[in-house]
PDB file of C-alpha atoms in Angstrom:
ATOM      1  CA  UNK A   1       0.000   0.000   0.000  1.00  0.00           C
ATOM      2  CA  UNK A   2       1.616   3.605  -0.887  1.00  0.00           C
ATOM      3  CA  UNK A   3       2.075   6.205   1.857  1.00  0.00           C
ATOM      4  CA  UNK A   4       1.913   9.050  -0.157  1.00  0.00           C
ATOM      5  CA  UNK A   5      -0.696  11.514  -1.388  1.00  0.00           C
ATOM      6  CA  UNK A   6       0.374  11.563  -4.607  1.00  0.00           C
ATOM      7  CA  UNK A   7       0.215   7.598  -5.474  1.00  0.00           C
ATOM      8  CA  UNK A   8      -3.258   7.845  -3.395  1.00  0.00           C
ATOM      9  CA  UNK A   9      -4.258  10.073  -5.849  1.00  0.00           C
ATOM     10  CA  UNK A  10      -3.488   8.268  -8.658  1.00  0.00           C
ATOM     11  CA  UNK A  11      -5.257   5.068  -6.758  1.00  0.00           C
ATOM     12  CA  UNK A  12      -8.057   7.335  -6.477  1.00  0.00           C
ATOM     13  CA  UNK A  13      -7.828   8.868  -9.995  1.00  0.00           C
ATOM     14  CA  UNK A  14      -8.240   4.689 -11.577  1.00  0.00           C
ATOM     15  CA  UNK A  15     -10.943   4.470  -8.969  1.00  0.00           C
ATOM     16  CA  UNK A  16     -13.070   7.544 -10.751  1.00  0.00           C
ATOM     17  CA  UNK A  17     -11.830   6.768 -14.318  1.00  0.00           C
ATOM     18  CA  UNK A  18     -11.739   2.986 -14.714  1.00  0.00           C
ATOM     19  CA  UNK A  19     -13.781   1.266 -12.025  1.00  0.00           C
ATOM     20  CA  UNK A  20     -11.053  -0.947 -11.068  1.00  0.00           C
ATOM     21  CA  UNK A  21     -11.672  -0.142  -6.953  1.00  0.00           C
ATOM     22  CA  UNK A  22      -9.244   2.009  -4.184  1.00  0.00           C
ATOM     23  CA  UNK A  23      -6.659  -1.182  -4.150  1.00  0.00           C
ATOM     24  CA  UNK A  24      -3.873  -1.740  -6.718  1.00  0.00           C
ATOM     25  CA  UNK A  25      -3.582  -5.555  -6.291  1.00  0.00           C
ATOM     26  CA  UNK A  26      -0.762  -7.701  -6.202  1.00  0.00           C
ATOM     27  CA  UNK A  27      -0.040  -8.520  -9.986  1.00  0.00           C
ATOM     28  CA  UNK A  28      -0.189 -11.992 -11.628  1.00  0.00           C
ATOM     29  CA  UNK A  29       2.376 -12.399 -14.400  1.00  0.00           C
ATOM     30  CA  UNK A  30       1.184 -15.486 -15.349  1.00  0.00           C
ATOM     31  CA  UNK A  31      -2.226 -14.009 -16.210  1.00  0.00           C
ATOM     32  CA  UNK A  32      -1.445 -10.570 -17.161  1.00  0.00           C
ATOM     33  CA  UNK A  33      -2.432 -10.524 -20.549  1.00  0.00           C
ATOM     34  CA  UNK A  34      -5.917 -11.874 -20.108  1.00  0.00           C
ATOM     35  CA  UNK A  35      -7.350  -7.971 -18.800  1.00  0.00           C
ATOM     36  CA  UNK A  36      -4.886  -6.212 -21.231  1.00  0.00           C
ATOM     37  CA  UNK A  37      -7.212  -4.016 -23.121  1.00  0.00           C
ATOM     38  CA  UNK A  38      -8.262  -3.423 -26.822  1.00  0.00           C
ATOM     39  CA  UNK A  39      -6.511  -1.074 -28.494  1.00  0.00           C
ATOM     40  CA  UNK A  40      -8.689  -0.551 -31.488  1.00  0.00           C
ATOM     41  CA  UNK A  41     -11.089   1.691 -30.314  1.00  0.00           C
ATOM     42  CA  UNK A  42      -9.159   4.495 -29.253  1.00  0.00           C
ATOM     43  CA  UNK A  43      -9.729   7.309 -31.405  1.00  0.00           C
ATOM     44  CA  UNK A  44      -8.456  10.307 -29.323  1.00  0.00           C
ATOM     45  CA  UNK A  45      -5.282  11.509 -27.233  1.00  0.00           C
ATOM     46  CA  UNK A  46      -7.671  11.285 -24.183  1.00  0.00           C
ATOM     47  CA  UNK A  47      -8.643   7.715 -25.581  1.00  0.00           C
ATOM     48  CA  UNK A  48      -5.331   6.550 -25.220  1.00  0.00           C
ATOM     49  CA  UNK A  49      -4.732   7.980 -21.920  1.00  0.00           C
ATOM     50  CA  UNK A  50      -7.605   5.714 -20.220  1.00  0.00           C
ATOM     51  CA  UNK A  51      -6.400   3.021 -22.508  1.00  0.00           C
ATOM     52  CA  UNK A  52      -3.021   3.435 -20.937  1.00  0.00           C
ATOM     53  CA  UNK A  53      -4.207   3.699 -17.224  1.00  0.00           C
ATOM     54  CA  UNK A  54      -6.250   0.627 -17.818  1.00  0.00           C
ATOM     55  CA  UNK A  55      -3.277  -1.129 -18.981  1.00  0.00           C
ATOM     56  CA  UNK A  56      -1.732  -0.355 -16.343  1.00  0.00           C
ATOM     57  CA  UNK A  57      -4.175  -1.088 -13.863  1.00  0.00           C
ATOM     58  CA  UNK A  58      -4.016  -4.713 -15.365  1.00  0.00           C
ATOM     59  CA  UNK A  59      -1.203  -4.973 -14.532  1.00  0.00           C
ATOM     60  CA  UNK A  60      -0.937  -4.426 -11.125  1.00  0.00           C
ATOM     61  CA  UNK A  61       0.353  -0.795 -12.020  1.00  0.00           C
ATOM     62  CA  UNK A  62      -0.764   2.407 -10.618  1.00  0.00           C
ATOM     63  CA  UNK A  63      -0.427   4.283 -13.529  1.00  0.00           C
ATOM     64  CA  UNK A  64       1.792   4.900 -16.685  1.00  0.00           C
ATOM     65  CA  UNK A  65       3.400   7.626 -19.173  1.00  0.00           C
ATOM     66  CA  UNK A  66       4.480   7.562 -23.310  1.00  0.00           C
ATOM     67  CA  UNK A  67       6.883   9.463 -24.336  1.00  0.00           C
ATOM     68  CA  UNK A  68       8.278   9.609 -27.451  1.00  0.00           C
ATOM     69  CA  UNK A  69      12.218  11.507 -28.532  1.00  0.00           C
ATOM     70  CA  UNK A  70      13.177  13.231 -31.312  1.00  0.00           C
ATOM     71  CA  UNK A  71      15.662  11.876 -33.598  1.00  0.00           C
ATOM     72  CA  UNK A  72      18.957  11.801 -32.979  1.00  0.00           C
ATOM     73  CA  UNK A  73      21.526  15.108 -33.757  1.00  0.00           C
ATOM     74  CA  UNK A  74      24.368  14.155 -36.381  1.00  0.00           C
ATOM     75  CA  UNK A  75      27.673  14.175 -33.953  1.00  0.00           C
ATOM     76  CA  UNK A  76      25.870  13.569 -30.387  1.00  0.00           C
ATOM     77  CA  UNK A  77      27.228  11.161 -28.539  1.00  0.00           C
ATOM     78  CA  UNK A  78      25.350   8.959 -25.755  1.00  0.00           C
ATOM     79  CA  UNK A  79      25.705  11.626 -23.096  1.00  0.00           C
ATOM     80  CA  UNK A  80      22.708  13.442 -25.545  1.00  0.00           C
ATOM     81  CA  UNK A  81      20.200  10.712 -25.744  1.00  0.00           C
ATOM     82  CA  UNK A  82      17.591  12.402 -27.238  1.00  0.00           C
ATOM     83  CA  UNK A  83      14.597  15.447 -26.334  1.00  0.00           C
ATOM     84  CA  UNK A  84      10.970  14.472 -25.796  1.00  0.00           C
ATOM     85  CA  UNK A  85       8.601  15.660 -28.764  1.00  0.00           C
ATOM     86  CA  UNK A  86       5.589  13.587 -27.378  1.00  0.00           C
ATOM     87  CA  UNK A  87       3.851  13.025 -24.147  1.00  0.00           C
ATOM     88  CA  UNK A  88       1.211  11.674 -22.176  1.00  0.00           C
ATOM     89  CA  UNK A  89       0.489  10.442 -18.805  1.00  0.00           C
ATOM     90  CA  UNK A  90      -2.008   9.647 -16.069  1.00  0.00           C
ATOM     91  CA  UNK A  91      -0.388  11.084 -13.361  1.00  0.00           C
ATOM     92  CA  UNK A  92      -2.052  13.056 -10.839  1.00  0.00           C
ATOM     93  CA  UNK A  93       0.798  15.341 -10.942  1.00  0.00           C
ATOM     94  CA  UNK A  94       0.726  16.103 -14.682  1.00  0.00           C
ATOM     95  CA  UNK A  95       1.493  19.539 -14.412  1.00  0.00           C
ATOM     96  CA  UNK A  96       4.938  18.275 -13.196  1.00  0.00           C
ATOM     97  CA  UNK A  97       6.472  16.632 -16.209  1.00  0.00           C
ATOM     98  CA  UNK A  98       7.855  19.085 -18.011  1.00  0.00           C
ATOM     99  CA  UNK A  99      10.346  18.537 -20.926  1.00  0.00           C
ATOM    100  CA  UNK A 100      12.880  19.204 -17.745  1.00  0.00           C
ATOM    101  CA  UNK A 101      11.569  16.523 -15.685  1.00  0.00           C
ATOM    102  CA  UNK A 102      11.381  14.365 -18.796  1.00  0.00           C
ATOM    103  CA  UNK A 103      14.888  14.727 -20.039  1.00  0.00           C
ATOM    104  CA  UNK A 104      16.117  13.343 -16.400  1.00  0.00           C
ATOM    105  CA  UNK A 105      14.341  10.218 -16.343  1.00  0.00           C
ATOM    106  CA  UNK A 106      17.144   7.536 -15.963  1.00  0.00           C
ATOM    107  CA  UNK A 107      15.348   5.270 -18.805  1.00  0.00           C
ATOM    108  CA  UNK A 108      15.751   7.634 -21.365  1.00  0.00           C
ATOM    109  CA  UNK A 109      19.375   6.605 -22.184  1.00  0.00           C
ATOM    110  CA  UNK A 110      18.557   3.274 -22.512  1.00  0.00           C
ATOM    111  CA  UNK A 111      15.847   3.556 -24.792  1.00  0.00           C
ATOM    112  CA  UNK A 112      17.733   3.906 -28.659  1.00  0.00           C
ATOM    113  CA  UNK A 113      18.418   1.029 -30.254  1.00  0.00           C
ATOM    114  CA  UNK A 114      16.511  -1.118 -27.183  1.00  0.00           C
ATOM    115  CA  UNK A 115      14.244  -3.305 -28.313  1.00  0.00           C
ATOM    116  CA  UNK A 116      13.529  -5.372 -25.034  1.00  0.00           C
ATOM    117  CA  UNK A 117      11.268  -4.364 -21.949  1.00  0.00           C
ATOM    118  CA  UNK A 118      13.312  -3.619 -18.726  1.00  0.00           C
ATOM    119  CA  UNK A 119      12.545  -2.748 -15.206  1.00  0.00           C
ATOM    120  CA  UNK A 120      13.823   0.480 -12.953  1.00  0.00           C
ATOM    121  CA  UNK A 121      14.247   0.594  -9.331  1.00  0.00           C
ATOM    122  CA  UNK A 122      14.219   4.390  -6.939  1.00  0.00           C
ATOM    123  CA  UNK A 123      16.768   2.463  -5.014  1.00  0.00           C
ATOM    124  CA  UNK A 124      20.123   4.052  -4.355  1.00  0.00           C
ATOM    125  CA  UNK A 125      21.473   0.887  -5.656  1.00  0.00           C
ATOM    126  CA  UNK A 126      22.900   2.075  -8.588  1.00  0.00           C
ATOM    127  CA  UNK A 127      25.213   4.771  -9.641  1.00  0.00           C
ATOM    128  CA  UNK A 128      23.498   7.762 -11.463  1.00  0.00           C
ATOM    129  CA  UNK A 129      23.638  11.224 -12.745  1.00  0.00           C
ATOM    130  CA  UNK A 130      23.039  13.893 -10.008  1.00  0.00           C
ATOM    131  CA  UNK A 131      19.556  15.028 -11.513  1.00  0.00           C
ATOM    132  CA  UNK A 132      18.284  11.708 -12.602  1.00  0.00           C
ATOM    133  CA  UNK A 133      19.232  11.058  -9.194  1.00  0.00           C
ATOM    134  CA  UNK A 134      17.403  13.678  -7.818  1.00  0.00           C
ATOM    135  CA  UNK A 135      14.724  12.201 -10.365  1.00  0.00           C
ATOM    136  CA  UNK A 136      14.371   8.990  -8.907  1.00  0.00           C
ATOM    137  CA  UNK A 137      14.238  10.118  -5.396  1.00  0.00           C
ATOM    138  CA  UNK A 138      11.229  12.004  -6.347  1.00  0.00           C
ATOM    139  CA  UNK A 139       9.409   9.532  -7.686  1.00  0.00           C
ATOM    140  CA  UNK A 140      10.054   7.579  -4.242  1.00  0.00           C
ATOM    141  CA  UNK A 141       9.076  10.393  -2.541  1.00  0.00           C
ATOM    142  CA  UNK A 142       5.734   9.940  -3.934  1.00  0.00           C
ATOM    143  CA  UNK A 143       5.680   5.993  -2.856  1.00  0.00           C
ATOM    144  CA  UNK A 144       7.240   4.809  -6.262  1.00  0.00           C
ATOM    145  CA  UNK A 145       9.370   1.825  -5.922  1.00  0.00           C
ATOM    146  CA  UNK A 146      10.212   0.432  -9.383  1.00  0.00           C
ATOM    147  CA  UNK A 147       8.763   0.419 -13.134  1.00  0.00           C
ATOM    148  CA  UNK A 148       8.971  -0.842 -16.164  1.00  0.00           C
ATOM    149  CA  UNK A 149      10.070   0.673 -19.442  1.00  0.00           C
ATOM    150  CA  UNK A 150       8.709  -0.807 -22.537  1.00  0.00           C
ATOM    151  CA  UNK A 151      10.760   0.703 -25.873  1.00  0.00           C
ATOM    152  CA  UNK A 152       9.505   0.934 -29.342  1.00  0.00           C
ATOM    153  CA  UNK A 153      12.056   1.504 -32.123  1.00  0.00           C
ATOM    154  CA  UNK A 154      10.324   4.277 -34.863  1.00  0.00           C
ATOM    155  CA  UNK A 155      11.541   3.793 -38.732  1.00  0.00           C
ATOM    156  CA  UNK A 156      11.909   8.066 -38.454  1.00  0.00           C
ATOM    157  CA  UNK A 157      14.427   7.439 -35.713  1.00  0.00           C
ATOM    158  CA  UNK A 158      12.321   8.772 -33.047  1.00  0.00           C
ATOM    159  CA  UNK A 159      12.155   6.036 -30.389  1.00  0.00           C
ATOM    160  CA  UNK A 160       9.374   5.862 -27.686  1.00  0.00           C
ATOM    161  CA  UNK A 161       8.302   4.116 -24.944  1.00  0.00           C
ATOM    162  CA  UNK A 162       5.645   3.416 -22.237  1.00  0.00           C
ATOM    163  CA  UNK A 163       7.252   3.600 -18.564  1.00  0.00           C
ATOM    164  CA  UNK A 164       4.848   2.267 -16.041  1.00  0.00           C
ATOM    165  CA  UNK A 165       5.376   2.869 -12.420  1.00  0.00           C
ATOM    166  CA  UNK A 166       4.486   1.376  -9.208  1.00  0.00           C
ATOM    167  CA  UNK A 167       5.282  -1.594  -7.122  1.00  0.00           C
ATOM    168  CA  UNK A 168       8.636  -4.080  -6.500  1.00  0.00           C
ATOM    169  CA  UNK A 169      11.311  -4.868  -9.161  1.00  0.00           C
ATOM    170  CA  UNK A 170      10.646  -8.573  -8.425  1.00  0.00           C
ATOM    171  CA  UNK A 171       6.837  -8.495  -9.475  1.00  0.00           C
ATOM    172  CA  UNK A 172       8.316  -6.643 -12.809  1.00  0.00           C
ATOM    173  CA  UNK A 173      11.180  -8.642 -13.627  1.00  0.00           C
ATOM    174  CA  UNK A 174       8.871 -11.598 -13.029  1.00  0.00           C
ATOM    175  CA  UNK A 175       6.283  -9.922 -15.634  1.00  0.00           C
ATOM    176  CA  UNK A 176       8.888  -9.266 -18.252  1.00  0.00           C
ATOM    177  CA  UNK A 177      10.264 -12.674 -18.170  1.00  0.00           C
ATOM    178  CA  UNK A 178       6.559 -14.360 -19.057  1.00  0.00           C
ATOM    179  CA  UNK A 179       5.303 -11.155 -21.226  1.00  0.00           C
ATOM    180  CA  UNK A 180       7.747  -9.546 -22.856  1.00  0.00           C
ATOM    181  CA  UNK A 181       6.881 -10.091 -26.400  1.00  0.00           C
ATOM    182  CA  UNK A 182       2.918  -9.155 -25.453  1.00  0.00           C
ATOM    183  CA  UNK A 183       4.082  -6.222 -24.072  1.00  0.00           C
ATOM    184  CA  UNK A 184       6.284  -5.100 -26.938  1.00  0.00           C
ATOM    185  CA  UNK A 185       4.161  -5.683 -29.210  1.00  0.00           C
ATOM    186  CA  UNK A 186       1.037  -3.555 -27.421  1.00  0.00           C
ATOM    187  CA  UNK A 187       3.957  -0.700 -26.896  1.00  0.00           C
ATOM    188  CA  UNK A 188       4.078  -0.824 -30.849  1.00  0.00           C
ATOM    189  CA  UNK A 189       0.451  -0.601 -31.322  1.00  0.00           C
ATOM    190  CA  UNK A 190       0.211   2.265 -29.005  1.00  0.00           C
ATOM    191  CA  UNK A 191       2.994   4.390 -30.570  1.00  0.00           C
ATOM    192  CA  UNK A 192       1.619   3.638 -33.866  1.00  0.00           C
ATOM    193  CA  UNK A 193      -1.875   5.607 -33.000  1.00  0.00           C
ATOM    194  CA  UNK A 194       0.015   8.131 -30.510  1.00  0.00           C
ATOM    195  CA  UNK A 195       2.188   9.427 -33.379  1.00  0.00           C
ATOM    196  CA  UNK A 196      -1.222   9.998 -34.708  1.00  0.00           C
ATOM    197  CA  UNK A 197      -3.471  11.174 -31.899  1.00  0.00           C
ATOM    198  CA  UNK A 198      -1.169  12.754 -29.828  1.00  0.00           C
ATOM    199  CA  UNK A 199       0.209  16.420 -30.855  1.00  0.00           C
ATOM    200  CA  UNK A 200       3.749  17.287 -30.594  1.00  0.00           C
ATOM    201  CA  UNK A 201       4.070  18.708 -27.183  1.00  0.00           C
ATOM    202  CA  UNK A 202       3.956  22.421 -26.580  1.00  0.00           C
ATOM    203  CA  UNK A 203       7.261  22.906 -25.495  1.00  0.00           C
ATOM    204  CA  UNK A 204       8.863  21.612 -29.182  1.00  0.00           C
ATOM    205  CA  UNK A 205       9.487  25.222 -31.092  1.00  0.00           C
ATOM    206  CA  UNK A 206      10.108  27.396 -28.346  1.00  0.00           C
ATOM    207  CA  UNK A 207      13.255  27.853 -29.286  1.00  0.00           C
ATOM    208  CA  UNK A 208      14.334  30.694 -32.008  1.00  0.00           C
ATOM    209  CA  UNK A 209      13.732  29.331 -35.466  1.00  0.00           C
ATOM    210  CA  UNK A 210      16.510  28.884 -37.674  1.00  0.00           C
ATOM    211  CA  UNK A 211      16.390  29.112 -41.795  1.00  0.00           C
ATOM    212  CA  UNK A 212      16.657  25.819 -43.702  1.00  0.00           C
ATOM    213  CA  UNK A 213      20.158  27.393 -44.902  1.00  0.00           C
ATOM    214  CA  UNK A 214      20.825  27.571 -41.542  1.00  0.00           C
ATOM    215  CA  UNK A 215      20.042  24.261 -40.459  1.00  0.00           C
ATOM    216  CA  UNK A 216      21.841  22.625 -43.451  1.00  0.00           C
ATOM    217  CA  UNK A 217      25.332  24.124 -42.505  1.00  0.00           C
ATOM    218  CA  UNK A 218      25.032  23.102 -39.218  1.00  0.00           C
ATOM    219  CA  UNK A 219      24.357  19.447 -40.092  1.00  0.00           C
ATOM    220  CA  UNK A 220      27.037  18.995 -42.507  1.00  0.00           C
ATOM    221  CA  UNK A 221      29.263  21.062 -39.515  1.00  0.00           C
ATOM    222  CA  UNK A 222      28.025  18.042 -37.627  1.00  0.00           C
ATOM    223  CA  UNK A 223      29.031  15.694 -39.813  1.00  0.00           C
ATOM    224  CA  UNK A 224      32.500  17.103 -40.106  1.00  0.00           C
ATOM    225  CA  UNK A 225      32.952  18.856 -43.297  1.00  0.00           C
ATOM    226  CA  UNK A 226      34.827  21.987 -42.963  1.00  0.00           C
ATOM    227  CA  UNK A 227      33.322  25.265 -44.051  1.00  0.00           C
ATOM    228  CA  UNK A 228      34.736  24.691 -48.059  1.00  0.00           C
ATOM    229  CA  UNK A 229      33.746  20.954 -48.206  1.00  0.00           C
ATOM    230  CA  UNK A 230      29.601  22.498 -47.049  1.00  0.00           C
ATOM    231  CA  UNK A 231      30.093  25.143 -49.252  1.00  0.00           C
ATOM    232  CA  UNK A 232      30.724  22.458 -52.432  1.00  0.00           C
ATOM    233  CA  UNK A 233      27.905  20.328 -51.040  1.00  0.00           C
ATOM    234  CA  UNK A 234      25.549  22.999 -51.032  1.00  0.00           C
ATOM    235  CA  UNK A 235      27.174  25.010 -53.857  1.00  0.00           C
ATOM    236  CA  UNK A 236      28.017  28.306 -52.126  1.00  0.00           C
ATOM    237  CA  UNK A 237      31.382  29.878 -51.041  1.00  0.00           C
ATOM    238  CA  UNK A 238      32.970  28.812 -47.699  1.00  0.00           C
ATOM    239  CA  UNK A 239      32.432  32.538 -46.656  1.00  0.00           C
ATOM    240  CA  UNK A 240      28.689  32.422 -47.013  1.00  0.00           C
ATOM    241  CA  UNK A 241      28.445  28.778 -44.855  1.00  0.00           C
ATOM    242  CA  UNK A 242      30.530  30.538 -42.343  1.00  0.00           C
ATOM    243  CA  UNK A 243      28.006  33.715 -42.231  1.00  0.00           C
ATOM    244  CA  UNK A 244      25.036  30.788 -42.134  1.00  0.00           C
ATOM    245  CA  UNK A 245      26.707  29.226 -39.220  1.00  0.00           C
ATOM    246  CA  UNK A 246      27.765  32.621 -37.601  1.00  0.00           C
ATOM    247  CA  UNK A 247      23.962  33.473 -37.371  1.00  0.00           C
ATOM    248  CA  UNK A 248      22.698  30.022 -36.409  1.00  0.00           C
ATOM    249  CA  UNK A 249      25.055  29.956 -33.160  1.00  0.00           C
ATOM    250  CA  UNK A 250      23.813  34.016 -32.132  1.00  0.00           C
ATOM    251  CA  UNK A 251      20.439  33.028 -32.542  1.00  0.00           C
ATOM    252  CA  UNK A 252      20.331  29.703 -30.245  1.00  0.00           C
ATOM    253  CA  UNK A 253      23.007  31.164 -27.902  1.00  0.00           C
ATOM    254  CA  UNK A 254      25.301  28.319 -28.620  1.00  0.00           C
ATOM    255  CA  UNK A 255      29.347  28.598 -28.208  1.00  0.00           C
ATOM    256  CA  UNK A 256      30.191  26.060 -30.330  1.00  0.00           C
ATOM    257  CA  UNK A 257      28.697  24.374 -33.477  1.00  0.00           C
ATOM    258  CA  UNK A 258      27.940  20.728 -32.001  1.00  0.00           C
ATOM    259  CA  UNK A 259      26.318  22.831 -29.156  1.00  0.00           C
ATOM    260  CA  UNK A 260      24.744  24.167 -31.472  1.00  0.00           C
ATOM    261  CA  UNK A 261      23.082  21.137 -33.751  1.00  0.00           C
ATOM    262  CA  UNK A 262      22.290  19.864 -30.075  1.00  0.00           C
ATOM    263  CA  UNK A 263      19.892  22.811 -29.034  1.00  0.00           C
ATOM    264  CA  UNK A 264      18.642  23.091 -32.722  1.00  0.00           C
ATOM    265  CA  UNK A 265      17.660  19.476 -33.467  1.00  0.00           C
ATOM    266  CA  UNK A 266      16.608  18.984 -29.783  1.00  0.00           C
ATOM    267  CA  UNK A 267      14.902  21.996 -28.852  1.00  0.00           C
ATOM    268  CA  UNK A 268      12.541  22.260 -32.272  1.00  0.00           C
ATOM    269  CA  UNK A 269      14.149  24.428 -34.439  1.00  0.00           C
ATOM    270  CA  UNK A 270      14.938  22.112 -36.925  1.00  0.00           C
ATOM    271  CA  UNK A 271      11.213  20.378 -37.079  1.00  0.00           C
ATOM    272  CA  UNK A 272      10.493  19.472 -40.401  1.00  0.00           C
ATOM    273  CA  UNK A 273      13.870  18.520 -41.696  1.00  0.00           C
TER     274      UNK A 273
END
């Protein structure tokens, strides 16, 4: 049973919402998929949100959060794992999970090019990142003590995945050894209509928007041409890609040029390329 009034909120939230009662039940992993629900009848962003509580109610869950990333910047190493374009959750504490809050969630750097589900503890039992640190903690603060990430590889190169929170790493680890490919497969499903249904969120753009000129010196920057070899590529001088990349690192405020292609292709400036 959680202590805090955050998870009783979301226990009380799945009471209103679904019907399922007060009580988040033990969960049976053997049985699981039996009360996973249909898919095919969401037709809304707010259709997929009950979906999603109700699959996670099914599981034994107390509730559970999509997110998708944008695609990767050329240059960016794994310290830059991606920037959150899409989001939904059934938190009680919505208003919380910002793009900030996002960005620090420990699964997020596991999620490109992972294909199987895996499990995440609030335990201090592993080495971290100071803020995904302080990210786990507050999840436990709320009575969080382990989840499960499911990932979905995109053919754009925007990964996503479902990350449903609750109760012990055992009960999860147990789940993902008997349902893994069930649950893969309904993370799939669910992307497939949330690239649909759900909008880009409204932090993607807030940044300063850069010309396509722009944005094309600064990727082949990224890929390590020099200012002459861009300037053949895109058949200009080697002067005029420097004054291109000159005014794309004033506008975003960046000192260098992977800094940059980092706060361009992350932040929304570069949507639509």
């Amino acid at each position: 049973m959680l202590g805090s009034q955050a998870a009783h909120d979301d226990r009380v939230q799945g009471h209103t919402e679904t019907g399922l009662g007060h009580t988040v039940h033990a969960p049976d992993p053997l049985g699981a998929s039996a009360n996973m629900p249909d898919l095919s009848e969401c037709l809304s962003a707010l259709d997929l949100r009950n979906w999603l509580l109700k699959f996670s109610r099914s599981l034994g869950f107390y509730g559970g959060r999509y997110i998708q990333l944008a695609r990767p910047c050329w240059g960016l190493d794994e310290s830059e794992p991606g920037f959150p374009i899409r989001h939904l959750t059934t938190s009680s504490q919505a208003e919380r999970e910002d793009e900030h809050w996002i960005a620090s969630d420990p699964s997020i750097a596991l999620i490109r090019g992972t294909y199987a589900p895996f499990s995440w503890s609030t335990r201090h039992t592993v080495e971290v990142a100071p803020k995904q640190r302080a990210w786990l903690d507050g999840e436990r603060s709320r009575g969080i003590d382990a989840g499960l990430a499911i990932p979905v590889q995109d053919s754009a190169g925007c990964p996503a995945y479902l990350s449903l929170f609750g109760y012990d790493e055992v009960s999860i680890k147990l789940l993902i050894d008997k349902k893994a490919p069930e649950l893969a497969f309904l993370a799939g499903q669910f992307h497939a209509l949330a690239k649909t249904l759900v909008p880009i969120a409204n932090w993607v753009g807030r940044g300063p928007r850069l010309s396509n000129r722009e944005l094309e010196c600064l990727r082949l920057a990224a890929l390590g041409q020099t200012v002459d070899e861009s300037g053949h590529t895109l058949g200009i001088s080697g002067r005029t890609v420097e004054f291109h990349l000159r005014n794309a690192l004033d506008k975003l405020g960046a000192p260098t040029k992977l800094r940059a292609v980092v706060l361009a292709f992350g932040a929304g400036a570069a949507a639509g390329l």
